[in-house]
mmCIF file of C-alpha atoms in Angstrom:
data_model
loop_
_atom_site.group_PDB
_atom_site.id
_atom_site.type_symbol
_atom_site.label_atom_id
_atom_site.label_comp_id
_atom_site.label_asym_id
_atom_site.label_seq_id
_atom_site.Cartn_x
_atom_site.Cartn_y
_atom_site.Cartn_z
ATOM 1 C CA UNK A 2 -4.879 28.738 16.178
ATOM 2 C CA UNK A 3 -8.198 27.422 17.406
ATOM 3 C CA UNK A 4 -9.079 28.219 21.056
ATOM 4 C CA UNK A 5 -5.616 29.730 21.478
ATOM 5 C CA UNK A 6 -3.791 26.390 21.157
ATOM 6 C CA UNK A 7 -0.871 25.960 18.766
ATOM 7 C CA UNK A 8 -0.497 22.460 17.333
ATOM 8 C CA UNK A 9 2.654 20.625 18.375
ATOM 9 C CA UNK A 10 5.202 19.857 15.655
ATOM 10 C CA UNK A 11 4.297 17.214 13.044
ATOM 11 C CA UNK A 12 5.200 13.765 14.295
ATOM 12 C CA UNK A 13 4.626 14.626 17.980
ATOM 13 C CA UNK A 14 2.879 11.834 19.903
ATOM 14 C CA UNK A 15 0.129 13.054 22.221
ATOM 15 C CA UNK A 16 -2.712 11.795 24.376
ATOM 16 C CA UNK A 17 -5.317 13.162 26.767
ATOM 17 C CA UNK A 18 -5.017 12.459 30.489
ATOM 18 C CA UNK A 19 -6.728 9.193 31.546
ATOM 19 C CA UNK A 20 -7.213 8.133 27.910
ATOM 20 C CA UNK A 21 -5.589 5.217 26.128
ATOM 21 C CA UNK A 22 -5.637 6.502 22.562
ATOM 22 C CA UNK A 23 -2.340 7.914 21.340
ATOM 23 C CA UNK A 24 -2.346 10.333 18.413
ATOM 24 C CA UNK A 25 0.310 11.591 16.042
ATOM 25 C CA UNK A 26 0.120 15.272 15.170
ATOM 26 C CA UNK A 27 0.292 15.999 11.442
ATOM 27 C CA UNK A 28 -0.552 19.227 9.607
ATOM 28 C CA UNK A 29 -2.472 20.583 12.599
ATOM 29 C CA UNK A 30 -4.680 17.486 12.985
ATOM 30 C CA UNK A 31 -4.462 14.425 15.202
ATOM 31 C CA UNK A 32 -4.182 10.921 13.752
ATOM 32 C CA UNK A 33 -4.971 7.960 16.014
ATOM 33 C CA UNK A 34 -2.190 5.350 16.152
ATOM 34 C CA UNK A 35 -3.225 1.712 16.464
ATOM 35 C CA UNK A 36 -1.148 -0.673 18.565
ATOM 36 C CA UNK A 37 -0.045 -2.396 15.318
ATOM 37 C CA UNK A 38 1.238 0.851 13.696
ATOM 38 C CA UNK A 39 2.837 1.884 17.009
ATOM 39 C CA UNK A 40 4.785 -1.411 16.977
ATOM 40 C CA UNK A 41 5.420 -1.260 13.190
ATOM 41 C CA UNK A 42 7.084 2.140 13.553
ATOM 42 C CA UNK A 43 9.023 1.190 16.684
ATOM 43 C CA UNK A 44 7.510 4.050 18.678
ATOM 44 C CA UNK A 45 8.028 4.385 22.431
ATOM 45 C CA UNK A 46 5.549 5.309 25.168
ATOM 46 C CA UNK A 47 8.216 7.514 26.742
ATOM 47 C CA UNK A 48 7.880 9.859 23.740
ATOM 48 C CA UNK A 49 4.137 10.441 24.284
ATOM 49 C CA UNK A 50 3.183 13.849 25.717
ATOM 50 C CA UNK A 51 0.018 14.262 27.754
ATOM 51 C CA UNK A 52 -1.963 17.379 26.793
ATOM 52 C CA UNK A 53 -5.021 18.828 28.509
ATOM 53 C CA UNK A 54 -8.479 17.563 27.523
ATOM 54 C CA UNK A 55 -9.224 21.054 26.122
ATOM 55 C CA UNK A 56 -6.060 21.126 24.022
ATOM 56 C CA UNK A 57 -6.665 17.593 22.687
ATOM 57 C CA UNK A 58 -10.241 18.573 21.807
ATOM 58 C CA UNK A 59 -8.957 21.543 19.779
ATOM 59 C CA UNK A 60 -7.404 19.240 17.128
ATOM 60 C CA UNK A 61 -9.564 17.535 14.526
ATOM 61 C CA UNK A 62 -9.111 13.831 13.833
ATOM 62 C CA UNK A 63 -7.978 13.314 10.231
ATOM 63 C CA UNK A 64 -7.325 9.692 9.280
ATOM 64 C CA UNK A 65 -5.137 7.145 11.005
ATOM 65 C CA UNK A 66 -1.382 7.450 11.490
ATOM 66 C CA UNK A 67 0.458 5.730 8.630
ATOM 67 C CA UNK A 68 2.769 2.732 8.931
ATOM 68 C CA UNK A 69 6.469 3.041 8.201
ATOM 69 C CA UNK A 70 7.605 3.072 4.581
ATOM 70 C CA UNK A 71 8.119 -0.303 2.847
ATOM 71 C CA UNK A 72 5.714 -2.263 5.061
ATOM 72 C CA UNK A 73 3.971 -5.422 3.807
ATOM 73 C CA UNK A 74 0.638 -5.864 5.573
ATOM 74 C CA UNK A 75 -2.789 -7.396 5.321
ATOM 75 C CA UNK A 76 -6.189 -6.010 6.256
ATOM 76 C CA UNK A 77 -7.647 -7.920 9.211
ATOM 77 C CA UNK A 78 -11.196 -8.195 7.879
ATOM 78 C CA UNK A 79 -10.468 -9.182 4.249
ATOM 79 C CA UNK A 80 -6.953 -10.632 4.253
ATOM 80 C CA UNK A 81 -6.107 -8.380 1.268
ATOM 81 C CA UNK A 82 -2.346 -7.784 1.009
ATOM 82 C CA UNK A 83 -0.798 -4.329 0.581
ATOM 83 C CA UNK A 84 2.619 -2.722 0.348
ATOM 84 C CA UNK A 85 2.890 0.713 1.983
ATOM 85 C CA UNK A 86 5.469 2.828 0.156
ATOM 86 C CA UNK A 87 6.038 6.559 -0.418
ATOM 87 C CA UNK A 88 2.941 7.487 1.590
ATOM 88 C CA UNK A 89 0.539 5.258 -0.375
ATOM 89 C CA UNK A 90 -0.916 1.776 -0.071
ATOM 90 C CA UNK A 91 -0.442 -0.521 -3.071
ATOM 91 C CA UNK A 92 -2.575 -3.620 -3.503
ATOM 92 C CA UNK A 93 -0.871 -6.976 -3.971
ATOM 93 C CA UNK A 94 -2.909 -9.584 -5.841
ATOM 94 C CA UNK A 95 -2.919 -13.268 -4.912
ATOM 95 C CA UNK A 96 -0.979 -13.951 -8.163
ATOM 96 C CA UNK A 97 1.779 -11.441 -7.309
ATOM 97 C CA UNK A 98 1.933 -12.560 -3.661
ATOM 98 C CA UNK A 99 2.421 -16.188 -4.724
ATOM 99 C CA UNK A 100 4.876 -15.312 -7.530
ATOM 100 C CA UNK A 101 7.049 -13.132 -5.286
ATOM 101 C CA UNK A 102 6.434 -15.091 -2.064
ATOM 102 C CA UNK A 103 5.095 -11.999 -0.305
ATOM 103 C CA UNK A 104 3.680 -12.444 3.166
ATOM 104 C CA UNK A 105 2.408 -9.715 5.491
ATOM 105 C CA UNK A 106 4.553 -8.563 8.422
ATOM 106 C CA UNK A 107 1.670 -6.681 10.066
ATOM 107 C CA UNK A 108 -2.119 -6.689 10.181
ATOM 108 C CA UNK A 109 -4.022 -3.391 10.159
ATOM 109 C CA UNK A 110 -7.744 -2.660 10.359
ATOM 110 C CA UNK A 111 -10.097 -1.935 7.472
ATOM 111 C CA UNK A 112 -10.654 1.578 8.907
ATOM 112 C CA UNK A 113 -6.935 2.361 9.056
ATOM 113 C CA UNK A 114 -6.341 1.042 5.547
ATOM 114 C CA UNK A 115 -9.303 3.018 4.137
ATOM 115 C CA UNK A 116 -7.842 6.279 5.502
ATOM 116 C CA UNK A 117 -4.511 5.888 3.658
ATOM 117 C CA UNK A 118 -4.098 7.110 0.045
ATOM 118 C CA UNK A 119 -4.089 4.620 -2.833
ATOM 119 C CA UNK A 120 -1.024 4.032 -4.986
ATOM 120 C CA UNK A 121 -0.362 1.894 -8.062
ATOM 121 C CA UNK A 122 -0.810 -1.863 -7.571
ATOM 122 C CA UNK A 123 2.352 -3.945 -7.106
ATOM 123 C CA UNK A 124 3.097 -5.428 -10.547
ATOM 124 C CA UNK A 125 4.134 -9.010 -11.252
ATOM 125 C CA UNK A 126 7.855 -9.812 -11.540
ATOM 126 C CA UNK A 127 9.678 -8.407 -14.585
ATOM 127 C CA UNK A 128 9.852 -10.968 -17.390
ATOM 128 C CA UNK A 129 6.381 -12.373 -16.639
ATOM 129 C CA UNK A 130 4.053 -12.966 -19.608
ATOM 130 C CA UNK A 131 0.408 -12.550 -18.730
ATOM 131 C CA UNK A 132 -3.045 -11.817 -20.024
ATOM 132 C CA UNK A 133 -6.398 -10.997 -18.524
ATOM 133 C CA UNK A 134 -9.229 -13.532 -18.523
ATOM 134 C CA UNK A 135 -11.433 -11.034 -20.396
ATOM 135 C CA UNK A 136 -9.242 -10.019 -23.357
ATOM 136 C CA UNK A 137 -6.819 -11.555 -25.858
ATOM 137 C CA UNK A 138 -3.966 -9.075 -25.271
ATOM 138 C CA UNK A 139 -0.716 -10.618 -24.012
ATOM 139 C CA UNK A 140 1.691 -8.482 -21.973
ATOM 140 C CA UNK A 141 5.290 -8.696 -20.853
ATOM 141 C CA UNK A 142 6.127 -7.095 -17.498
ATOM 142 C CA UNK A 143 9.089 -4.723 -17.913
ATOM 143 C CA UNK A 144 10.199 -2.414 -15.061
ATOM 144 C CA UNK A 145 6.817 -2.811 -13.360
ATOM 145 C CA UNK A 146 4.824 -1.912 -16.497
ATOM 146 C CA UNK A 147 2.737 -4.202 -18.682
ATOM 147 C CA UNK A 148 3.875 -3.879 -22.291
ATOM 148 C CA UNK A 149 1.466 -5.322 -24.868
ATOM 149 C CA UNK A 150 2.892 -7.606 -27.557
ATOM 150 C CA UNK A 151 1.946 -7.500 -31.229
ATOM 151 C CA UNK A 152 1.200 -10.844 -32.892
ATOM 152 C CA UNK A 153 4.617 -10.628 -34.602
ATOM 153 C CA UNK A 154 6.328 -10.160 -31.210
ATOM 154 C CA UNK A 155 4.317 -13.069 -29.786
ATOM 155 C CA UNK A 156 5.464 -15.346 -32.658
ATOM 156 C CA UNK A 157 9.086 -14.097 -32.564
ATOM 157 C CA UNK A 158 9.292 -14.989 -28.840
ATOM 158 C CA UNK A 159 7.911 -18.485 -29.554
ATOM 159 C CA UNK A 160 5.301 -18.042 -26.837
ATOM 160 C CA UNK A 161 2.857 -20.796 -26.025
ATOM 161 C CA UNK A 162 -0.279 -20.478 -23.885
ATOM 162 C CA UNK A 163 1.540 -22.531 -21.211
ATOM 163 C CA UNK A 164 4.100 -19.722 -20.744
ATOM 164 C CA UNK A 165 1.388 -17.091 -20.170
ATOM 165 C CA UNK A 166 -0.242 -16.572 -16.786
ATOM 166 C CA UNK A 167 -3.956 -15.788 -16.983
ATOM 167 C CA UNK A 168 -5.132 -13.428 -14.253
ATOM 168 C CA UNK A 169 -8.400 -11.551 -13.622
ATOM 169 C CA UNK A 170 -9.002 -8.823 -16.228
ATOM 170 C CA UNK A 171 -9.611 -6.240 -13.469
ATOM 171 C CA UNK A 172 -6.098 -6.921 -12.180
ATOM 172 C CA UNK A 173 -4.571 -6.427 -15.661
ATOM 173 C CA UNK A 174 -6.543 -3.185 -16.010
ATOM 174 C CA UNK A 175 -5.159 -1.876 -12.687
ATOM 175 C CA UNK A 176 -1.496 -2.079 -13.721
ATOM 176 C CA UNK A 177 0.496 0.667 -15.404
ATOM 177 C CA UNK A 178 0.886 0.051 -19.175
ATOM 178 C CA UNK A 179 3.981 0.658 -21.293
ATOM 179 C CA UNK A 180 4.600 0.999 -25.019
ATOM 180 C CA UNK A 181 3.753 -1.718 -27.532
ATOM 181 C CA UNK A 182 6.429 -4.365 -28.144
ATOM 182 C CA UNK A 183 6.663 -5.135 -31.850
ATOM 183 C CA UNK A 184 9.432 -7.751 -31.781
#
């Protein structure tokens, strides 16, 4: 241990005397907790331990404390929507937010959001037909994956352009792809 201090157990809430910032200990580092994440996780001030200035200084800061699992939130500066699940943040496009009526329950800062690991984007609802605005490929969303359709499958399903949502190509490219549908 550095300077003879042993890090408290992961998940311990700590602060220095006469300082407002509360940190969560994780893997030997300290992670600042914003007021929004503190509220999101239902934490309590009575569970915060005050350590000496020297002991607090012995822990390196490593990213912000994460929100609780299955949190819908937006980033204050950009308004971009995310879903925090299984330790990762997953972007939610405007199309998916509108389709699934997703609204944020919390607002976190750009700095907090940037410190959390990226996950796979939240896919459109299963059964959605879509295509990107930069390519001709048409996809069907099945179990969160985009499955491309052959021309034969397109004809067999009697699809019309009206039944296909056109979204930005970059969004299509960000989703997980599945196997080709031939009928």
